[in-house]
mmCIF file of C-alpha atoms in Angstrom:
data_model
loop_
_atom_site.group_PDB
_atom_site.id
_atom_site.type_symbol
_atom_site.label_atom_id
_atom_site.label_comp_id
_atom_site.label_asym_id
_atom_site.label_seq_id
_atom_site.Cartn_x
_atom_site.Cartn_y
_atom_site.Cartn_z
ATOM 1 C CA UNK A 1 61.701 123.740 -32.029
ATOM 2 C CA UNK A 2 57.906 123.944 -30.036
ATOM 3 C CA UNK A 3 58.259 124.301 -26.253
ATOM 4 C CA UNK A 4 56.017 121.178 -24.538
ATOM 5 C CA UNK A 5 56.424 121.552 -21.332
ATOM 6 C CA UNK A 6 57.226 118.524 -19.961
ATOM 7 C CA UNK A 7 60.349 116.461 -19.689
ATOM 8 C CA UNK A 8 60.960 116.191 -23.640
ATOM 9 C CA UNK A 9 61.665 119.435 -23.948
ATOM 10 C CA UNK A 10 65.672 118.039 -22.842
ATOM 11 C CA UNK A 11 66.819 117.115 -25.469
ATOM 12 C CA UNK A 12 66.913 113.364 -26.160
ATOM 13 C CA UNK A 13 64.291 112.327 -24.115
ATOM 14 C CA UNK A 14 61.183 110.495 -24.986
ATOM 15 C CA UNK A 15 58.643 109.384 -23.586
ATOM 16 C CA UNK A 16 56.522 106.674 -24.762
ATOM 17 C CA UNK A 17 53.177 104.966 -22.558
ATOM 18 C CA UNK A 18 50.804 101.555 -22.218
ATOM 19 C CA UNK A 19 47.704 101.457 -20.963
ATOM 20 C CA UNK A 20 45.235 99.077 -19.898
ATOM 21 C CA UNK A 21 42.256 101.125 -19.272
ATOM 22 C CA UNK A 22 40.588 97.260 -18.419
ATOM 23 C CA UNK A 23 42.290 96.634 -15.474
ATOM 24 C CA UNK A 24 43.444 100.013 -14.591
ATOM 25 C CA UNK A 25 47.179 99.292 -14.889
ATOM 26 C CA UNK A 26 49.686 100.685 -17.370
ATOM 27 C CA UNK A 27 54.069 101.682 -17.415
ATOM 28 C CA UNK A 28 55.287 104.384 -19.115
ATOM 29 C CA UNK A 29 59.482 104.576 -20.685
ATOM 30 C CA UNK A 30 61.398 107.417 -20.324
ATOM 31 C CA UNK A 31 63.909 106.569 -23.075
ATOM 32 C CA UNK A 32 67.257 108.339 -23.181
ATOM 33 C CA UNK A 33 69.318 106.154 -26.738
ATOM 34 C CA UNK A 34 72.447 108.425 -27.036
ATOM 35 C CA UNK A 35 73.140 106.952 -22.959
ATOM 36 C CA UNK A 36 72.868 110.097 -20.402
ATOM 37 C CA UNK A 37 74.638 109.759 -17.045
ATOM 38 C CA UNK A 38 71.836 108.316 -14.295
ATOM 39 C CA UNK A 39 71.322 109.311 -10.430
ATOM 40 C CA UNK A 40 68.608 107.766 -8.054
ATOM 41 C CA UNK A 41 67.412 108.899 -4.390
ATOM 42 C CA UNK A 42 64.981 106.507 -2.599
ATOM 43 C CA UNK A 43 62.967 108.660 -0.029
ATOM 44 C CA UNK A 44 60.335 105.420 0.148
ATOM 45 C CA UNK A 45 60.391 103.238 2.815
ATOM 46 C CA UNK A 46 57.974 100.670 0.705
ATOM 47 C CA UNK A 47 60.191 101.011 -2.664
ATOM 48 C CA UNK A 48 59.738 98.384 -5.992
ATOM 49 C CA UNK A 49 62.827 98.326 -8.161
ATOM 50 C CA UNK A 50 65.459 97.335 -10.636
ATOM 51 C CA UNK A 51 69.221 98.310 -11.715
ATOM 52 C CA UNK A 52 69.902 100.854 -9.834
ATOM 53 C CA UNK A 53 72.597 99.362 -9.143
ATOM 54 C CA UNK A 54 74.156 100.813 -12.281
ATOM 55 C CA UNK A 55 72.723 104.351 -11.121
ATOM 56 C CA UNK A 56 75.040 104.085 -7.838
ATOM 57 C CA UNK A 57 78.421 106.696 -8.476
ATOM 58 C CA UNK A 58 80.818 103.625 -7.517
ATOM 59 C CA UNK A 59 79.177 101.235 -10.344
ATOM 60 C CA UNK A 60 81.401 100.994 -13.715
ATOM 61 C CA UNK A 61 78.112 102.029 -16.514
ATOM 62 C CA UNK A 62 78.432 105.208 -16.740
ATOM 63 C CA UNK A 63 75.497 105.532 -18.896
ATOM 64 C CA UNK A 64 71.257 104.528 -18.526
ATOM 65 C CA UNK A 65 69.188 104.231 -21.933
ATOM 66 C CA UNK A 66 66.086 103.980 -20.518
ATOM 67 C CA UNK A 67 63.797 104.193 -17.684
ATOM 68 C CA UNK A 68 60.339 101.714 -16.849
ATOM 69 C CA UNK A 69 57.716 104.124 -14.457
ATOM 70 C CA UNK A 70 54.879 100.591 -13.921
ATOM 71 C CA UNK A 71 51.872 99.862 -12.186
ATOM 72 C CA UNK A 72 51.179 95.844 -11.169
ATOM 73 C CA UNK A 73 53.995 96.114 -8.118
ATOM 74 C CA UNK A 74 56.510 94.185 -8.347
ATOM 75 C CA UNK A 75 55.225 92.285 -10.993
ATOM 76 C CA UNK A 76 54.910 95.291 -13.263
ATOM 77 C CA UNK A 77 59.297 95.153 -13.747
ATOM 78 C CA UNK A 78 58.943 92.295 -15.267
ATOM 79 C CA UNK A 79 58.184 95.003 -18.311
ATOM 80 C CA UNK A 80 61.536 96.565 -18.128
ATOM 81 C CA UNK A 81 63.030 93.748 -19.435
ATOM 82 C CA UNK A 82 60.206 94.422 -22.739
ATOM 83 C CA UNK A 83 62.426 98.259 -22.852
ATOM 84 C CA UNK A 84 65.716 95.989 -23.080
ATOM 85 C CA UNK A 85 64.208 93.503 -26.104
ATOM 86 C CA UNK A 86 63.471 96.898 -27.761
ATOM 87 C CA UNK A 87 66.851 98.907 -27.529
ATOM 88 C CA UNK A 88 68.569 96.028 -28.061
ATOM 89 C CA UNK A 89 66.706 95.471 -30.977
ATOM 90 C CA UNK A 90 68.413 99.149 -31.545
ATOM 91 C CA UNK A 91 70.955 98.713 -31.244
ATOM 92 C CA UNK A 92 71.445 100.759 -28.027
ATOM 93 C CA UNK A 93 73.429 99.957 -24.904
ATOM 94 C CA UNK A 94 76.174 99.345 -22.509
ATOM 95 C CA UNK A 95 79.719 97.561 -24.772
ATOM 96 C CA UNK A 96 79.884 94.342 -23.132
ATOM 97 C CA UNK A 97 81.898 92.279 -25.376
ATOM 98 C CA UNK A 98 79.821 90.525 -27.980
ATOM 99 C CA UNK A 99 77.024 92.331 -26.914
ATOM 100 C CA UNK A 100 75.440 95.629 -25.968
ATOM 101 C CA UNK A 101 73.558 95.735 -22.613
ATOM 102 C CA UNK A 102 70.953 98.591 -22.810
ATOM 103 C CA UNK A 103 71.286 100.172 -19.220
ATOM 104 C CA UNK A 104 67.458 99.848 -17.845
ATOM 105 C CA UNK A 105 66.267 100.779 -14.191
ATOM 106 C CA UNK A 106 62.746 100.785 -13.436
ATOM 107 C CA UNK A 107 60.752 101.696 -10.540
ATOM 108 C CA UNK A 108 56.593 100.290 -9.287
ATOM 109 C CA UNK A 109 53.239 101.845 -7.582
ATOM 110 C CA UNK A 110 51.341 99.880 -6.411
ATOM 111 C CA UNK A 111 47.924 99.929 -7.825
ATOM 112 C CA UNK A 112 46.400 96.579 -7.454
ATOM 113 C CA UNK A 113 43.177 97.800 -5.127
ATOM 114 C CA UNK A 114 41.432 99.401 -7.892
ATOM 115 C CA UNK A 115 41.578 97.580 -11.059
ATOM 116 C CA UNK A 116 42.222 94.307 -11.968
ATOM 117 C CA UNK A 117 45.417 92.795 -9.589
ATOM 118 C CA UNK A 118 45.712 90.426 -11.633
ATOM 119 C CA UNK A 119 46.622 92.067 -14.904
ATOM 120 C CA UNK A 120 50.003 93.738 -14.739
ATOM 121 C CA UNK A 121 51.705 95.615 -16.255
ATOM 122 C CA UNK A 122 54.219 92.833 -18.914
ATOM 123 C CA UNK A 123 57.855 92.543 -20.890
ATOM 124 C CA UNK A 124 54.427 93.112 -23.891
ATOM 125 C CA UNK A 125 54.167 96.076 -22.158
ATOM 126 C CA UNK A 126 57.235 97.335 -21.934
ATOM 127 C CA UNK A 127 58.360 96.714 -26.166
ATOM 128 C CA UNK A 128 54.655 98.174 -26.740
ATOM 129 C CA UNK A 129 54.851 101.908 -24.371
ATOM 130 C CA UNK A 130 59.010 101.639 -25.436
ATOM 131 C CA UNK A 131 57.931 101.073 -29.934
ATOM 132 C CA UNK A 132 55.639 104.153 -28.708
ATOM 133 C CA UNK A 133 58.053 106.515 -27.503
ATOM 134 C CA UNK A 134 58.503 110.044 -28.990
ATOM 135 C CA UNK A 135 60.436 113.584 -28.241
ATOM 136 C CA UNK A 136 56.985 115.267 -28.691
ATOM 137 C CA UNK A 137 54.109 115.968 -26.332
ATOM 138 C CA UNK A 138 53.042 113.532 -23.699
ATOM 139 C CA UNK A 139 49.798 112.177 -22.467
ATOM 140 C CA UNK A 140 49.520 113.544 -18.940
ATOM 141 C CA UNK A 141 46.756 112.316 -16.207
ATOM 142 C CA UNK A 142 45.514 108.113 -16.206
ATOM 143 C CA UNK A 143 47.605 107.497 -18.584
ATOM 144 C CA UNK A 144 50.716 104.850 -18.593
ATOM 145 C CA UNK A 145 52.085 104.657 -15.119
ATOM 146 C CA UNK A 146 49.474 106.756 -13.450
ATOM 147 C CA UNK A 147 46.274 104.803 -14.777
ATOM 148 C CA UNK A 148 45.837 103.457 -11.407
ATOM 149 C CA UNK A 149 47.037 105.677 -9.295
ATOM 150 C CA UNK A 150 45.443 106.665 -5.802
ATOM 151 C CA UNK A 151 45.800 109.997 -3.440
ATOM 152 C CA UNK A 152 44.827 109.953 0.261
ATOM 153 C CA UNK A 153 44.994 106.969 1.747
ATOM 154 C CA UNK A 154 45.113 107.431 5.561
ATOM 155 C CA UNK A 155 41.770 105.068 4.719
ATOM 156 C CA UNK A 156 42.859 103.503 2.404
ATOM 157 C CA UNK A 157 40.713 103.308 -0.777
ATOM 158 C CA UNK A 158 37.240 104.003 1.003
ATOM 159 C CA UNK A 159 38.309 108.020 0.908
ATOM 160 C CA UNK A 160 40.871 108.717 -1.612
ATOM 161 C CA UNK A 161 41.046 110.089 -4.494
ATOM 162 C CA UNK A 162 42.359 109.880 -7.839
ATOM 163 C CA UNK A 163 46.253 109.922 -8.659
ATOM 164 C CA UNK A 164 47.287 109.832 -12.215
ATOM 165 C CA UNK A 165 50.971 111.038 -14.275
ATOM 166 C CA UNK A 166 51.990 114.589 -15.350
ATOM 167 C CA UNK A 167 55.128 116.577 -16.097
ATOM 168 C CA UNK A 168 57.004 119.870 -16.210
ATOM 169 C CA UNK A 169 59.930 122.040 -17.476
ATOM 170 C CA UNK A 170 61.447 124.643 -16.499
ATOM 171 C CA UNK A 171 64.622 126.552 -18.572
ATOM 172 C CA UNK A 172 67.714 128.452 -16.983
ATOM 173 C CA UNK A 173 70.214 131.446 -18.564
ATOM 174 C CA UNK A 174 72.756 129.317 -21.616
ATOM 175 C CA UNK A 175 69.802 127.134 -22.857
ATOM 176 C CA UNK A 176 69.277 125.051 -19.993
ATOM 177 C CA UNK A 177 66.280 123.492 -19.971
ATOM 178 C CA UNK A 178 65.265 121.134 -16.212
ATOM 179 C CA UNK A 179 62.163 118.857 -17.210
ATOM 180 C CA UNK A 180 60.187 116.404 -14.876
ATOM 181 C CA UNK A 181 58.007 113.706 -14.937
ATOM 182 C CA UNK A 182 56.027 112.897 -12.175
ATOM 183 C CA UNK A 183 53.387 109.413 -10.808
ATOM 184 C CA UNK A 184 51.744 110.383 -7.870
ATOM 185 C CA UNK A 185 49.753 107.568 -5.645
ATOM 186 C CA UNK A 186 50.984 109.021 -2.413
ATOM 187 C CA UNK A 187 49.823 107.982 1.417
ATOM 188 C CA UNK A 188 49.231 111.955 1.767
ATOM 189 C CA UNK A 189 47.029 114.958 -0.193
ATOM 190 C CA UNK A 190 48.491 116.769 -3.089
ATOM 191 C CA UNK A 191 48.743 119.867 -2.629
ATOM 192 C CA UNK A 192 48.945 123.093 -4.378
ATOM 193 C CA UNK A 193 52.518 124.218 -4.708
ATOM 194 C CA UNK A 194 52.307 128.326 -4.600
ATOM 195 C CA UNK A 195 48.690 128.610 -2.554
ATOM 196 C CA UNK A 196 48.859 124.962 -0.190
ATOM 197 C CA UNK A 197 45.369 124.568 -0.729
ATOM 198 C CA UNK A 198 44.595 120.661 -1.101
ATOM 199 C CA UNK A 199 43.959 119.583 -4.731
ATOM 200 C CA UNK A 200 43.451 116.474 -4.811
ATOM 201 C CA UNK A 201 43.409 113.825 -1.115
ATOM 202 C CA UNK A 202 41.481 112.167 1.558
ATOM 203 C CA UNK A 203 37.569 112.505 1.554
ATOM 204 C CA UNK A 204 35.596 114.029 4.505
ATOM 205 C CA UNK A 205 33.781 110.324 3.676
ATOM 206 C CA UNK A 206 33.756 107.317 1.607
ATOM 207 C CA UNK A 207 30.124 108.776 -0.390
ATOM 208 C CA UNK A 208 31.561 112.614 -0.048
ATOM 209 C CA UNK A 209 33.860 114.614 -2.485
ATOM 210 C CA UNK A 210 34.944 117.475 -0.170
ATOM 211 C CA UNK A 211 38.768 117.443 0.404
ATOM 212 C CA UNK A 212 40.043 117.294 4.094
ATOM 213 C CA UNK A 213 43.149 117.244 5.602
ATOM 214 C CA UNK A 214 45.371 114.245 6.173
ATOM 215 C CA UNK A 215 48.242 116.128 7.903
ATOM 216 C CA UNK A 216 45.394 117.581 10.466
ATOM 217 C CA UNK A 217 43.789 114.058 11.535
ATOM 218 C CA UNK A 218 47.118 112.661 12.061
ATOM 219 C CA UNK A 219 48.458 115.915 14.131
ATOM 220 C CA UNK A 220 45.003 114.634 16.207
ATOM 221 C CA UNK A 221 46.090 111.148 16.748
ATOM 222 C CA UNK A 222 44.520 109.799 14.320
ATOM 223 C CA UNK A 223 46.686 106.260 13.293
ATOM 224 C CA UNK A 224 47.327 105.152 9.660
ATOM 225 C CA UNK A 225 47.596 100.644 11.388
ATOM 226 C CA UNK A 226 44.035 101.077 12.394
ATOM 227 C CA UNK A 227 42.440 101.014 8.929
ATOM 228 C CA UNK A 228 42.696 98.468 6.407
ATOM 229 C CA UNK A 229 45.098 95.683 5.703
ATOM 230 C CA UNK A 230 47.532 97.551 3.198
ATOM 231 C CA UNK A 231 49.433 99.735 4.311
ATOM 232 C CA UNK A 232 51.973 99.473 1.539
ATOM 233 C CA UNK A 233 50.269 100.951 -1.299
ATOM 234 C CA UNK A 234 51.912 104.151 -1.512
ATOM 235 C CA UNK A 235 54.289 105.960 -4.041
ATOM 236 C CA UNK A 236 55.491 108.406 -5.643
ATOM 237 C CA UNK A 237 57.767 107.836 -8.779
ATOM 238 C CA UNK A 238 59.747 110.849 -10.203
ATOM 239 C CA UNK A 239 62.364 111.579 -13.231
ATOM 240 C CA UNK A 240 63.734 114.762 -13.662
ATOM 241 C CA UNK A 241 66.281 115.313 -16.321
ATOM 242 C CA UNK A 242 68.422 117.975 -18.022
ATOM 243 C CA UNK A 243 71.105 119.349 -20.441
ATOM 244 C CA UNK A 244 73.707 120.167 -18.512
ATOM 245 C CA UNK A 245 76.661 118.491 -17.802
ATOM 246 C CA UNK A 246 76.335 117.139 -14.658
ATOM 247 C CA UNK A 247 79.195 113.419 -13.224
ATOM 248 C CA UNK A 248 77.196 110.494 -11.937
ATOM 249 C CA UNK A 249 77.893 111.556 -8.377
ATOM 250 C CA UNK A 250 76.221 115.221 -9.792
ATOM 251 C CA UNK A 251 73.294 113.506 -10.726
ATOM 252 C CA UNK A 252 72.941 112.097 -7.753
ATOM 253 C CA UNK A 253 72.251 114.986 -5.616
ATOM 254 C CA UNK A 254 70.343 116.401 -7.715
ATOM 255 C CA UNK A 255 67.827 113.195 -6.944
ATOM 256 C CA UNK A 256 68.219 114.363 -4.102
ATOM 257 C CA UNK A 257 67.740 118.026 -4.274
ATOM 258 C CA UNK A 258 64.867 117.416 -6.651
ATOM 259 C CA UNK A 259 62.326 115.905 -3.656
ATOM 260 C CA UNK A 260 62.152 119.714 -2.406
ATOM 261 C CA UNK A 261 59.454 119.278 -5.149
ATOM 262 C CA UNK A 262 57.940 116.938 -3.374
ATOM 263 C CA UNK A 263 58.027 118.944 -0.234
ATOM 264 C CA UNK A 264 56.096 121.225 -1.720
ATOM 265 C CA UNK A 265 53.575 119.215 -2.890
ATOM 266 C CA UNK A 266 52.297 116.094 -0.644
ATOM 267 C CA UNK A 267 51.286 116.678 2.768
ATOM 268 C CA UNK A 268 52.951 113.788 4.859
ATOM 269 C CA UNK A 269 55.850 113.856 2.468
ATOM 270 C CA UNK A 270 57.910 111.063 3.267
ATOM 271 C CA UNK A 271 56.274 108.501 5.367
ATOM 272 C CA UNK A 272 56.841 105.091 6.396
ATOM 273 C CA UNK A 273 54.058 103.821 4.006
ATOM 274 C CA UNK A 274 55.426 105.919 1.277
ATOM 275 C CA UNK A 275 58.225 104.227 -1.584
ATOM 276 C CA UNK A 276 58.815 107.035 -3.055
ATOM 277 C CA UNK A 277 61.949 107.151 -5.463
ATOM 278 C CA UNK A 278 63.781 109.876 -7.796
ATOM 279 C CA UNK A 279 65.702 109.971 -10.519
ATOM 280 C CA UNK A 280 67.999 112.158 -12.188
ATOM 281 C CA UNK A 281 68.989 112.185 -16.200
ATOM 282 C CA UNK A 282 72.144 114.116 -17.073
ATOM 283 C CA UNK A 283 72.733 114.060 -21.053
ATOM 284 C CA UNK A 284 75.340 116.521 -20.920
ATOM 285 C CA UNK A 285 75.031 119.682 -23.401
ATOM 286 C CA UNK A 286 74.746 122.528 -21.387
ATOM 287 C CA UNK A 287 77.851 123.853 -18.636
ATOM 288 C CA UNK A 288 75.371 124.268 -15.659
ATOM 289 C CA UNK A 289 76.392 124.740 -11.686
ATOM 290 C CA UNK A 290 74.107 122.275 -9.483
ATOM 291 C CA UNK A 291 72.929 124.640 -7.398
ATOM 292 C CA UNK A 292 71.462 126.961 -10.506
ATOM 293 C CA UNK A 293 69.818 123.636 -11.384
ATOM 294 C CA UNK A 294 68.547 122.354 -8.636
ATOM 295 C CA UNK A 295 65.611 125.366 -8.476
ATOM 296 C CA UNK A 296 64.477 125.037 -11.074
ATOM 297 C CA UNK A 297 64.065 121.079 -11.271
ATOM 298 C CA UNK A 298 62.259 121.725 -7.668
ATOM 299 C CA UNK A 299 59.731 123.873 -10.246
ATOM 300 C CA UNK A 300 59.556 121.575 -12.446
ATOM 301 C CA UNK A 301 58.378 118.586 -10.417
ATOM 302 C CA UNK A 302 56.252 120.551 -8.152
ATOM 303 C CA UNK A 303 54.173 121.005 -11.190
ATOM 304 C CA UNK A 304 54.503 117.382 -12.593
ATOM 305 C CA UNK A 305 52.948 116.263 -9.474
ATOM 306 C CA UNK A 306 50.057 119.214 -9.620
ATOM 307 C CA UNK A 307 49.576 118.561 -13.212
ATOM 308 C CA UNK A 308 49.196 114.651 -12.083
ATOM 309 C CA UNK A 309 46.252 115.336 -10.000
ATOM 310 C CA UNK A 310 44.861 118.524 -12.320
ATOM 311 C CA UNK A 311 44.620 115.941 -15.654
ATOM 312 C CA UNK A 312 43.192 112.201 -13.676
ATOM 313 C CA UNK A 313 40.193 110.761 -15.197
ATOM 314 C CA UNK A 314 38.687 108.901 -11.758
ATOM 315 C CA UNK A 315 36.977 106.159 -14.431
ATOM 316 C CA UNK A 316 34.151 106.762 -11.681
ATOM 317 C CA UNK A 317 35.464 104.655 -8.754
ATOM 318 C CA UNK A 318 37.386 107.043 -7.468
ATOM 319 C CA UNK A 319 36.412 111.288 -7.418
ATOM 320 C CA UNK A 320 39.319 112.581 -9.364
ATOM 321 C CA UNK A 321 40.982 116.466 -9.433
ATOM 322 C CA UNK A 322 37.306 117.014 -11.413
ATOM 323 C CA UNK A 323 34.625 116.028 -8.747
ATOM 324 C CA UNK A 324 35.601 117.061 -5.757
ATOM 325 C CA UNK A 325 34.188 120.208 -4.464
ATOM 326 C CA UNK A 326 35.915 122.821 -3.117
#
C-alpha cells in the first residue's frame, strides 16, 4: 500500500472533513470503525470536550469508534451527534442491549473571531464529514477543523497569523506505524521542530508580515491580559494513532508522551490561555513497547503541527506562512 505520510497510514483509520468557507469554520472526524483502544490527555486550562470520560482507563467501555475535532467553540460539539448517527446507521457501537452506542469523543477550538460567529459546525456537518471519510490522502491546511484556526495571539487577532490542520506519520521496526493529525490554533508561535526557527505566529505590527517572538515579549514583561477581552480562544488539538497493541492505561500514557511534539513546535506551550487536548488510538495489530512508540509519536505530532501552518490559507484576512517575510 502506498504510504501517504498521514494518520491514515495506520490501517483502519479514516479521516473526513466538512468545511464552511463562508463562515470560516468546519469539523474533522477520525473514524476507527472496527474500534480502537483510546486514551486522552487534557493539557489545556480552557478546553471544550464531549465524551472523553469513555477514554479513561477506569471506564467500562474499552474501545472508541470516532474522534471529532471541530470549530465553533462549545457550540460545535453538536457535530458529534452527526458522527454518532452515521456510525449507528452502519451498526457500529458499544453493545448496550437493544442498541449499539457509537463511542465518539470530541474537542473544540475557538474560531468564532475570524468568520461568522453565528454559524458553527452542527450535526449535519458531523454527518457529512463522516460520510466523506476515507483511508486515502488527507486534505491539509485551512480545511475542516483547521479552517478558522489562528496562531500567535498575544495581541489577539490583530497581529496573529493563520493556523490550520496537518498530518504526518512515522514507521518503526516490525511493521509499527504511528500517525498524527493536528489542528493548530495556539496562543503561542509555531516553530520548525528541527531548526527552531519561527514558521508562523505573532507579527511585528497589525499590518506587518514579519514575525516576532511571543516568548521574547513575555520575557520582557508584556502581559497577555492587557490586550483584548477574549484570552481563552486558543487550542491545539491532536489525534495520534498507532497499529501497536496497547492497553487503555498505555494508550493514555502515550497521549501524555506524544505531547512532547507540541513542546518542540509551540512557543510558549501549555499556557493558561490554551485548551489543548491530545487523543491517542491503538488499533492492536503489532506488538511494540510504549517507549519505542513514543519517539515516533512525538516526531509525527511535531511534523503535523508544522504542516498545519505551512499548508494554511489566510483567505486574505490574515497572513499565512506563504505570505510572511523571513
